[in-house]
mmCIF file of C-alpha atoms in Angstrom:
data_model
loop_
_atom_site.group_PDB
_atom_site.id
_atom_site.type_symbol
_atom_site.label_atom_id
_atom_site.label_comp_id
_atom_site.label_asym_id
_atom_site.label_seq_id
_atom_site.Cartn_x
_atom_site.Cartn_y
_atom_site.Cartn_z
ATOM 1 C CA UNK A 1 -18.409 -5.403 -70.782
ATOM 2 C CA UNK A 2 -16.957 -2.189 -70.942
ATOM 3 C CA UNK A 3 -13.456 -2.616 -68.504
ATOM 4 C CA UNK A 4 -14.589 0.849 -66.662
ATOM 5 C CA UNK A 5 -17.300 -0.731 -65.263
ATOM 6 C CA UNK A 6 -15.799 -3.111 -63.180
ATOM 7 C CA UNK A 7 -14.527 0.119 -61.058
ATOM 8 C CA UNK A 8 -17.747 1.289 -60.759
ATOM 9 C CA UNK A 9 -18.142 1.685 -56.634
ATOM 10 C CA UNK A 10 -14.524 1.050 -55.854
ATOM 11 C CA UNK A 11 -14.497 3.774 -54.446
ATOM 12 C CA UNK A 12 -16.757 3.958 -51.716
ATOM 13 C CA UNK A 13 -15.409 0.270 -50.644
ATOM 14 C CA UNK A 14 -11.670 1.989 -50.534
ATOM 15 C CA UNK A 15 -13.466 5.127 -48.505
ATOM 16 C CA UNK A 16 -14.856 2.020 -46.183
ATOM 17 C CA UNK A 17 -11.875 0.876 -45.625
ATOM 18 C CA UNK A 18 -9.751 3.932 -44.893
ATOM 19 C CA UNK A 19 -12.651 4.937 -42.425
ATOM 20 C CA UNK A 20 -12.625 1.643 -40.461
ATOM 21 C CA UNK A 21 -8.733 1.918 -40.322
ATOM 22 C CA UNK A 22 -8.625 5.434 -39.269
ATOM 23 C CA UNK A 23 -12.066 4.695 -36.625
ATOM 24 C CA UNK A 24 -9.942 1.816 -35.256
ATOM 25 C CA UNK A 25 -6.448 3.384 -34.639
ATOM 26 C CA UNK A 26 -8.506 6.410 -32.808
ATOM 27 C CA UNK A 27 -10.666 3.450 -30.933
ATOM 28 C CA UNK A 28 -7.116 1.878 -29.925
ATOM 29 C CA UNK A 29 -5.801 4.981 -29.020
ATOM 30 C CA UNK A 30 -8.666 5.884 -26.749
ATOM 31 C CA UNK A 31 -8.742 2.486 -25.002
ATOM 32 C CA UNK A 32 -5.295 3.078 -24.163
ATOM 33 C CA UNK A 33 -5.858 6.228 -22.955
ATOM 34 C CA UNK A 34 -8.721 4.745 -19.987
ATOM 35 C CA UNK A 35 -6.426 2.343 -19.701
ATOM 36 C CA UNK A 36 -3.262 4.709 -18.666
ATOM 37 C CA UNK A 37 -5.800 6.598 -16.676
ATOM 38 C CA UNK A 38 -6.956 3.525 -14.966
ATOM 39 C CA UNK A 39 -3.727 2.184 -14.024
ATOM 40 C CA UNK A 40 -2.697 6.454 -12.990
ATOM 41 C CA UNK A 41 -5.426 6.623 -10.698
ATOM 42 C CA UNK A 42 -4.575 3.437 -9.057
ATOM 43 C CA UNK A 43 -1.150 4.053 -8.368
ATOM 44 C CA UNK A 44 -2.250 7.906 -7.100
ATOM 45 C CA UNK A 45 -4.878 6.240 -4.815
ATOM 46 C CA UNK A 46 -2.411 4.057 -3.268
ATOM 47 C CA UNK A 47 -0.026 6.594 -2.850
ATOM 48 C CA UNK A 48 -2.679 8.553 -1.135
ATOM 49 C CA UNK A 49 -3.216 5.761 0.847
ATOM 50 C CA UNK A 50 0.034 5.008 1.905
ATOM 51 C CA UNK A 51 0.247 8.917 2.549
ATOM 52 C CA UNK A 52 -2.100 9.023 5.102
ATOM 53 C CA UNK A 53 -0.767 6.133 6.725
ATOM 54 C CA UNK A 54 2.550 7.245 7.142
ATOM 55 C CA UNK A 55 1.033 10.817 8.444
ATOM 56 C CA UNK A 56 -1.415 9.079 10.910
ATOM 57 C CA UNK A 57 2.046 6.916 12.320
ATOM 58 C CA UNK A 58 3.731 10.204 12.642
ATOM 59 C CA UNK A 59 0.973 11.624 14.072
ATOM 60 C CA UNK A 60 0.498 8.565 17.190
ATOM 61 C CA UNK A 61 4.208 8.549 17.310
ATOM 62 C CA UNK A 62 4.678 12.444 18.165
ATOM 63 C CA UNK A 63 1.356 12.896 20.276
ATOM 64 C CA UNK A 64 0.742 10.233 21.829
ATOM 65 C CA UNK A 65 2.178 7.685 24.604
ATOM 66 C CA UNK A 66 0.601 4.875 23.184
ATOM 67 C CA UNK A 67 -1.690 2.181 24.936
ATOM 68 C CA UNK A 68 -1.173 0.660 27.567
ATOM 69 C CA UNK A 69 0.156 3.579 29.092
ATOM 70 C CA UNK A 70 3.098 2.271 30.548
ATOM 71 C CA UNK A 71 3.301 -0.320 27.278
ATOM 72 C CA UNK A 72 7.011 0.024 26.925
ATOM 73 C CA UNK A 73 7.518 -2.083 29.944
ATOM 74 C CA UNK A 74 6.081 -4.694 27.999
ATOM 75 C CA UNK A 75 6.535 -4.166 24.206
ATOM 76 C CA UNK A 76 4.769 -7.424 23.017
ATOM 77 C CA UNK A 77 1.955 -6.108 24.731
ATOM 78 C CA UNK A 78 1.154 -2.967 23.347
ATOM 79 C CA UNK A 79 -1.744 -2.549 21.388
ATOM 80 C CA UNK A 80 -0.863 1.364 20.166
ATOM 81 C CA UNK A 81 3.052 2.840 19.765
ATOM 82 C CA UNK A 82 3.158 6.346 21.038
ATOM 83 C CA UNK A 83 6.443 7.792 21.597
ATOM 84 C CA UNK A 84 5.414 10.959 23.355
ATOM 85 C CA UNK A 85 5.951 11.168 27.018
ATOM 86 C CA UNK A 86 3.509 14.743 25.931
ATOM 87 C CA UNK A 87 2.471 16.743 23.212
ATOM 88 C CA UNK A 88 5.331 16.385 20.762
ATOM 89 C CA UNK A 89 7.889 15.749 23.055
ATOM 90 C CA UNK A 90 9.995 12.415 23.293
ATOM 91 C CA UNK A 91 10.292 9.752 25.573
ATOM 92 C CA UNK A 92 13.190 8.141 25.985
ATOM 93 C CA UNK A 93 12.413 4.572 27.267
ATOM 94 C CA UNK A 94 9.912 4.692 25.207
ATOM 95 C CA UNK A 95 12.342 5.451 22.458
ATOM 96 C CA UNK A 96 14.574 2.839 23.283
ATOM 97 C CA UNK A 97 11.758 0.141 23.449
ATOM 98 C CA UNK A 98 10.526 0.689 20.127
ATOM 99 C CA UNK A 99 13.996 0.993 18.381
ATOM 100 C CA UNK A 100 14.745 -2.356 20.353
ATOM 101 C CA UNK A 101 11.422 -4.308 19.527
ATOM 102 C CA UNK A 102 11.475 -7.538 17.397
ATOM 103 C CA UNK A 103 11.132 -5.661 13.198
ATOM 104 C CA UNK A 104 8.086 -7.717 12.464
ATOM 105 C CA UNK A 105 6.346 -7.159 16.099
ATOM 106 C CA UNK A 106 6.529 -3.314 15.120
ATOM 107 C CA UNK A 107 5.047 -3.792 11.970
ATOM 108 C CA UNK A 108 2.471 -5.408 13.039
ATOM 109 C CA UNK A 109 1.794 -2.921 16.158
ATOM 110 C CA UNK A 110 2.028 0.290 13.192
ATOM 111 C CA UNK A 111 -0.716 -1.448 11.074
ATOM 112 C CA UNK A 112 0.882 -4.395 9.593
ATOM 113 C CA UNK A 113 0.365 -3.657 5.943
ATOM 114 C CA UNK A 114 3.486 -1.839 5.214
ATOM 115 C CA UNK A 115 7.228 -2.414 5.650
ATOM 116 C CA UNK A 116 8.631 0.612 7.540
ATOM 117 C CA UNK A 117 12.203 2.220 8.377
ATOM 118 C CA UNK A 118 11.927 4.826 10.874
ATOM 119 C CA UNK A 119 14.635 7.109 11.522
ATOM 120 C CA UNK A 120 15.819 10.030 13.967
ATOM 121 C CA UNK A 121 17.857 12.269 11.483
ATOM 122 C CA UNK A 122 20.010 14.260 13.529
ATOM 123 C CA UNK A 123 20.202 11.312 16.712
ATOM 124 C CA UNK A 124 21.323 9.194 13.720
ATOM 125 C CA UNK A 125 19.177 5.967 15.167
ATOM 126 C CA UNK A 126 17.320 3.688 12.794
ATOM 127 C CA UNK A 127 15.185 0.889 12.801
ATOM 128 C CA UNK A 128 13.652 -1.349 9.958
ATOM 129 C CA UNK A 129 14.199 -2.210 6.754
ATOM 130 C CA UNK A 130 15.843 -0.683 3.947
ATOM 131 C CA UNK A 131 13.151 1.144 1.849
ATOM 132 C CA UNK A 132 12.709 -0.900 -1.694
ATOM 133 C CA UNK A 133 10.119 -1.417 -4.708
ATOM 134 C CA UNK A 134 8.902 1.683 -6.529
ATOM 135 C CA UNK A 135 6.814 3.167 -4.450
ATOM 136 C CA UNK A 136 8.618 4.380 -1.347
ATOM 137 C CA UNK A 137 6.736 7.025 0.537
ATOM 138 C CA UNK A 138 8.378 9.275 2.759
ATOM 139 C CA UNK A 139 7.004 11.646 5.776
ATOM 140 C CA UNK A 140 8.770 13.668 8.668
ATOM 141 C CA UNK A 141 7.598 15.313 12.157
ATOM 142 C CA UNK A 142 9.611 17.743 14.253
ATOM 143 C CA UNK A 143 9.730 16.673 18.265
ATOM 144 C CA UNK A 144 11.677 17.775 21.249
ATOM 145 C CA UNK A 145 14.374 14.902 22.191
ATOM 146 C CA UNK A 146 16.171 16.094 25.186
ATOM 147 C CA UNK A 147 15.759 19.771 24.812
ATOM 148 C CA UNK A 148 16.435 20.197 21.038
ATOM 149 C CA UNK A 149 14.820 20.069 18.075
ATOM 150 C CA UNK A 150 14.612 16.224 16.255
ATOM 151 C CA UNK A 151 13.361 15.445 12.902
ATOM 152 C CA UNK A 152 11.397 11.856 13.418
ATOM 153 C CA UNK A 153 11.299 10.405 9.533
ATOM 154 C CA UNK A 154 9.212 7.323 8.339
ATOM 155 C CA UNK A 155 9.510 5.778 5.345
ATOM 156 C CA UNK A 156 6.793 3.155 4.235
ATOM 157 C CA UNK A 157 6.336 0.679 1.446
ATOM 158 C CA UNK A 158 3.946 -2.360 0.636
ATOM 159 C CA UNK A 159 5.999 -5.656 1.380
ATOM 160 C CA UNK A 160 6.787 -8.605 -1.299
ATOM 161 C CA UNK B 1 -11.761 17.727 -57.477
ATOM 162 C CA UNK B 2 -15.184 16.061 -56.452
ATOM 163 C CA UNK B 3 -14.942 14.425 -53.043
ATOM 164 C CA UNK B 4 -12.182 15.964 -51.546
ATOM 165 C CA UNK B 5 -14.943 18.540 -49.372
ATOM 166 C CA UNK B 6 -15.291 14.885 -47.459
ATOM 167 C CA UNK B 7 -11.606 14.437 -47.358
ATOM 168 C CA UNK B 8 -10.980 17.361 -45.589
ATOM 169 C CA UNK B 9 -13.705 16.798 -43.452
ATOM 170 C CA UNK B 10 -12.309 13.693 -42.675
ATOM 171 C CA UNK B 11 -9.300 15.039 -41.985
ATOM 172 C CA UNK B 12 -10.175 17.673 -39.664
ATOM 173 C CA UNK B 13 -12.486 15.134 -37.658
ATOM 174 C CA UNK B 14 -9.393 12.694 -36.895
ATOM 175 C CA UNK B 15 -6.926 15.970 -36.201
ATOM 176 C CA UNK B 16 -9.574 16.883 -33.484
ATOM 177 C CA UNK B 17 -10.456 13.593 -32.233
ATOM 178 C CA UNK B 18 -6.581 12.485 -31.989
ATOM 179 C CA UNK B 19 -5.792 16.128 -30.412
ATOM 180 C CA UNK B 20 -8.597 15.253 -27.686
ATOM 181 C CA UNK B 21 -7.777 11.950 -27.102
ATOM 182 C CA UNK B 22 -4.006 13.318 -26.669
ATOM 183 C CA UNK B 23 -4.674 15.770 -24.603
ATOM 184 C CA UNK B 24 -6.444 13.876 -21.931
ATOM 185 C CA UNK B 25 -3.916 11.779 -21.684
ATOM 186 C CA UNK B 26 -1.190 14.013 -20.662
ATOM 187 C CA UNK B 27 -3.557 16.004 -18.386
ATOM 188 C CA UNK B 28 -4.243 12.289 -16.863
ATOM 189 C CA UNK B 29 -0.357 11.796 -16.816
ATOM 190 C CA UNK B 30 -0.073 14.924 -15.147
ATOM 191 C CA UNK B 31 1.095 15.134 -11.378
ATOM 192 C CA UNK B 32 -1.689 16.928 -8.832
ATOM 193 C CA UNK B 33 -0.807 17.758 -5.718
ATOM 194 C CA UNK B 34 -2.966 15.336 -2.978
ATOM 195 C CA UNK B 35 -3.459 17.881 -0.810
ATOM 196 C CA UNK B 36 -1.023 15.850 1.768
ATOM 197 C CA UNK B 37 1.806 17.869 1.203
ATOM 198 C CA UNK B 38 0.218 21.168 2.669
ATOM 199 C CA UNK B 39 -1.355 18.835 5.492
ATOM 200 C CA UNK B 40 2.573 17.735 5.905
ATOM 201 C CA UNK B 41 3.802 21.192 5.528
ATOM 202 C CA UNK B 42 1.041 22.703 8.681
ATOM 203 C CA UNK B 43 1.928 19.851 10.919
ATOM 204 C CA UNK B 44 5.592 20.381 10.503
ATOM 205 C CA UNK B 45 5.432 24.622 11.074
ATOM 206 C CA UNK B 46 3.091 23.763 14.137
ATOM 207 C CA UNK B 47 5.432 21.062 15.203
ATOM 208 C CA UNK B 48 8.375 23.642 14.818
ATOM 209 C CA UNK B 49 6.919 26.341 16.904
ATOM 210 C CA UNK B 50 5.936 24.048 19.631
ATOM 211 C CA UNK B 51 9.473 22.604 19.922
ATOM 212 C CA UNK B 52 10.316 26.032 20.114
ATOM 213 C CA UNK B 53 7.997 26.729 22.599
ATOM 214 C CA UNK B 54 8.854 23.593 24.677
ATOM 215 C CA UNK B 55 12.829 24.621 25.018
ATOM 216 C CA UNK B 56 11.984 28.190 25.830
ATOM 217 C CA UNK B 57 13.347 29.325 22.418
ATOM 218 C CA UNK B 58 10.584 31.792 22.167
ATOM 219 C CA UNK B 59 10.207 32.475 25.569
ATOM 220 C CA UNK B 60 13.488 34.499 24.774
ATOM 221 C CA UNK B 61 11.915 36.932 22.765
ATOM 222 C CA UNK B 62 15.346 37.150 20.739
ATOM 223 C CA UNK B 63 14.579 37.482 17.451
ATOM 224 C CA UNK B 64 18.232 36.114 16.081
ATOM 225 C CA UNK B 65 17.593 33.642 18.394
ATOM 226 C CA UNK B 66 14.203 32.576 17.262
ATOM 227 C CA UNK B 67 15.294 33.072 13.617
ATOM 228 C CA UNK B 68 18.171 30.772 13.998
ATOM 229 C CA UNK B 69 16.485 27.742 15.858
ATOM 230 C CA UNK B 70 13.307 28.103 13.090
ATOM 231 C CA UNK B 71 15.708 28.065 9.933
ATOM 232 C CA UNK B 72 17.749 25.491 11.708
ATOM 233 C CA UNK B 73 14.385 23.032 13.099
ATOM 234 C CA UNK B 74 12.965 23.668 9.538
ATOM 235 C CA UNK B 75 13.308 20.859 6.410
ATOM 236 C CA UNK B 76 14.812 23.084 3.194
ATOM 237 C CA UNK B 77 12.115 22.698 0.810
ATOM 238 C CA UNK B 78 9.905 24.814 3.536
ATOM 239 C CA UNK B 79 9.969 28.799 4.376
ATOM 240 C CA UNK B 80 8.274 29.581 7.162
ATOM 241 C CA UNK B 81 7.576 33.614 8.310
ATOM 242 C CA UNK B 82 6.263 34.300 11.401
ATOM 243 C CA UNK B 83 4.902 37.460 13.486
ATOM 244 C CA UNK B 84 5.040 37.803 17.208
ATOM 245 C CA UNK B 85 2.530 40.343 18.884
ATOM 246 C CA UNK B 86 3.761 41.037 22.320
ATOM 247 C CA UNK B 87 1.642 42.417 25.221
ATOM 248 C CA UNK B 88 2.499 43.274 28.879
ATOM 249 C CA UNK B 89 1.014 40.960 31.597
ATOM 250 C CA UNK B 90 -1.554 44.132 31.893
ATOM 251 C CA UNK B 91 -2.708 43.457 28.080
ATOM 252 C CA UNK B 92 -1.014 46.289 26.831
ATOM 253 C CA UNK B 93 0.555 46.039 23.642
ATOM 254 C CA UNK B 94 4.458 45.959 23.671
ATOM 255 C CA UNK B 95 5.828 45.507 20.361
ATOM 256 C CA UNK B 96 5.909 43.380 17.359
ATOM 257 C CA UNK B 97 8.298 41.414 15.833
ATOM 258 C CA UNK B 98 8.909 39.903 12.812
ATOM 259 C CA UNK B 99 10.913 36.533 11.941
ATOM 260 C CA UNK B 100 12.070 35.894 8.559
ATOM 261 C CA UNK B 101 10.955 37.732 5.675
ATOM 262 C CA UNK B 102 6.903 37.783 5.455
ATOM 263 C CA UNK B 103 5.483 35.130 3.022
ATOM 264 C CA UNK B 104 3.877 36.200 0.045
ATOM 265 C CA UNK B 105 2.050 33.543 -2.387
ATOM 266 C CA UNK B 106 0.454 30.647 -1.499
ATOM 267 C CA UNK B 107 0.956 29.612 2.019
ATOM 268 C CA UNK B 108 -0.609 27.543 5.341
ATOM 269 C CA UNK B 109 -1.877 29.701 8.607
ATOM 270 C CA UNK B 110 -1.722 28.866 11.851
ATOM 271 C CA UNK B 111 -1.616 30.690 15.708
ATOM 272 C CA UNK B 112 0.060 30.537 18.829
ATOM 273 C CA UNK B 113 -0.110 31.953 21.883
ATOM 274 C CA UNK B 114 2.421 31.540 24.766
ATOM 275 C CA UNK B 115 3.092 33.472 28.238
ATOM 276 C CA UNK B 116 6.706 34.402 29.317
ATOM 277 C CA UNK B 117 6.954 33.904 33.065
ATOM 278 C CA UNK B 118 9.446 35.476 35.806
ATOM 279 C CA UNK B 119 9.817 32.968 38.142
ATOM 280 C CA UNK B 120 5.955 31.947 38.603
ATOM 281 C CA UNK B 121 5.106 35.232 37.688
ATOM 282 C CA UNK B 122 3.394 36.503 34.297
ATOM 283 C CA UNK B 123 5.857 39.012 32.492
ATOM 284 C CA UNK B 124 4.299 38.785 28.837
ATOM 285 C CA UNK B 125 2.128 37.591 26.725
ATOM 286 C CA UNK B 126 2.608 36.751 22.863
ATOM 287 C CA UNK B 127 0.184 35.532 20.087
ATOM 288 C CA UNK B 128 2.401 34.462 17.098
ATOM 289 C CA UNK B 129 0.999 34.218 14.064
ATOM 290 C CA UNK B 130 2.929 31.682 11.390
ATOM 291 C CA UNK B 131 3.245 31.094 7.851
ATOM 292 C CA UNK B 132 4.192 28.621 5.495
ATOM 293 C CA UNK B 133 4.692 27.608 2.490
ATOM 294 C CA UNK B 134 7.419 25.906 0.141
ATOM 295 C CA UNK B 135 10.400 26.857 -1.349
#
């Protein structure tokens, strides 16, 4: 048997090869791709999320004055926080009940599914936790507090 | 030389496919903006005005005055411009005035409208028109 006629087809076997390797490091590189994209979207839909919550707390916090009406009289009681005595402006018993309420109570009373720390930045008061794991989302209102100008700031993030 | 017209093709195939596959993966990686931040941004310029409004800040009609509390109220990665149309209690117009340099670009709209009172008396009317945007 003539010796160049074992390497007859060789080739196309080696072009085989080199084709499956090269389909396979494109197919790997494509599953990670969904995969990135998968785990991006998650994390940006959660964020969104946690977004809206933090606007919608703001949002009771600023406008309204809660329910009951009169609910700081009896925190434990209350089955909405407002902190708004009217549009925008601040109550200050109201204030003071919420910034003296039991930390898990008030979680529970915002929603429940995030920890919080709520601050008043130039009153200097704060309440809650201090804001950790890696997504920390962060949202501000301006009110009137006494008759100037006070920047209410939430800061929310899913508890261990 | 024979075969290489496949090579090539070959080639050019995985460039393109790995220059696709790249691609949409940075432009996944990439950061959009939700939308929440302008939402944020409006509340905040309507919440600024009304505090404004609420302490008689712009009842003043002082524009250093008005300038001062805004740029003071307002978080720094915001710019806010506003425009203040003022009328006589008989609707006729006064004068205009403008606080803060007007925004170009991309910005939020909103109104206001507010009366200016002499004891329980009507002096003026306003309609202020705000804009805002970030830094």
């Amino acid at each position: 048997m003539n010796p160049k006629d074992k390497l007859k087809g060789q080739i196309i076997s080696l072009d085989f090869i080199v084709g499956v390797i090269i389909f396979l490091v494109l197919f790997g590189m494509l599953l990670t791709t969904f995969a990135s994209i998968s785990d991006y979207s998650a994390y940006n839909e959660q964020r969104r999320e946690m977004e809206m919550a933090t606007s919608a707390i703001l949002e009771i916090f600023a406008k309204t004055q809660g329910y009951p009406l009169n609910w700081e009289e009896s925190p434990s009681n209350a089955t909405s926080i407002g902190l708004a005595s009217s549009d925008r402006i601040l109550d200050n018993r109201k204030l003071n009940a919420f910034l003296s309420m039991d930390y898990n109570t008030a979680r529970n009373k915002i929603g429940g599914a995030y920890d919080f720390q709520f601050r008043l930045a130039n009153n200097g008061s704060s309440f809650g936790q201090e804001p950790s794991g890696s997504m920390v989302v962060y949202s501000s209102r301006i009110v009137l507090h006494g008759n100037s100008a006070e920047k209410m700031e939430i800061r929310i993030w899913r508890h261990s | 030389m024979k075969g290489y017209v496949f090579a090539i093709d070959a080639a050019i195939a995985v460039i393109i496919a790995a220059a696709v596959i790249a691609v949409s993966y940075s432009y996944s990686l990439s950061s959009f903006p939700s939308g929440m931040e302008w939402v944020s941004a409006g509340r905040i310029a309507s919440d600024a005005v009304a505090v404004m409004h609420y302490n008689g800040t712009l009842q003043s009609l002082n524009e250093e005055d008005i300038e001062s509390a805004l740029n003071s109220i307002l978080p720094e990665n915001l710019y806010m411009s506003m425009r203040l149309d003022i009328y006589k209690s008989n609707l006729d117009f006064l004068n205009s005035m403008q606080i803060n340099q007007d925004m170009q670009g991309n910005h939020k709209k909103g109104r206001w409208f507010f009366m200016v009172f002499e004891g329980s008396e009507v002096q003026k009317f306003a309609m202020l028109e705000y804009k805002v945007g970030f830094r």
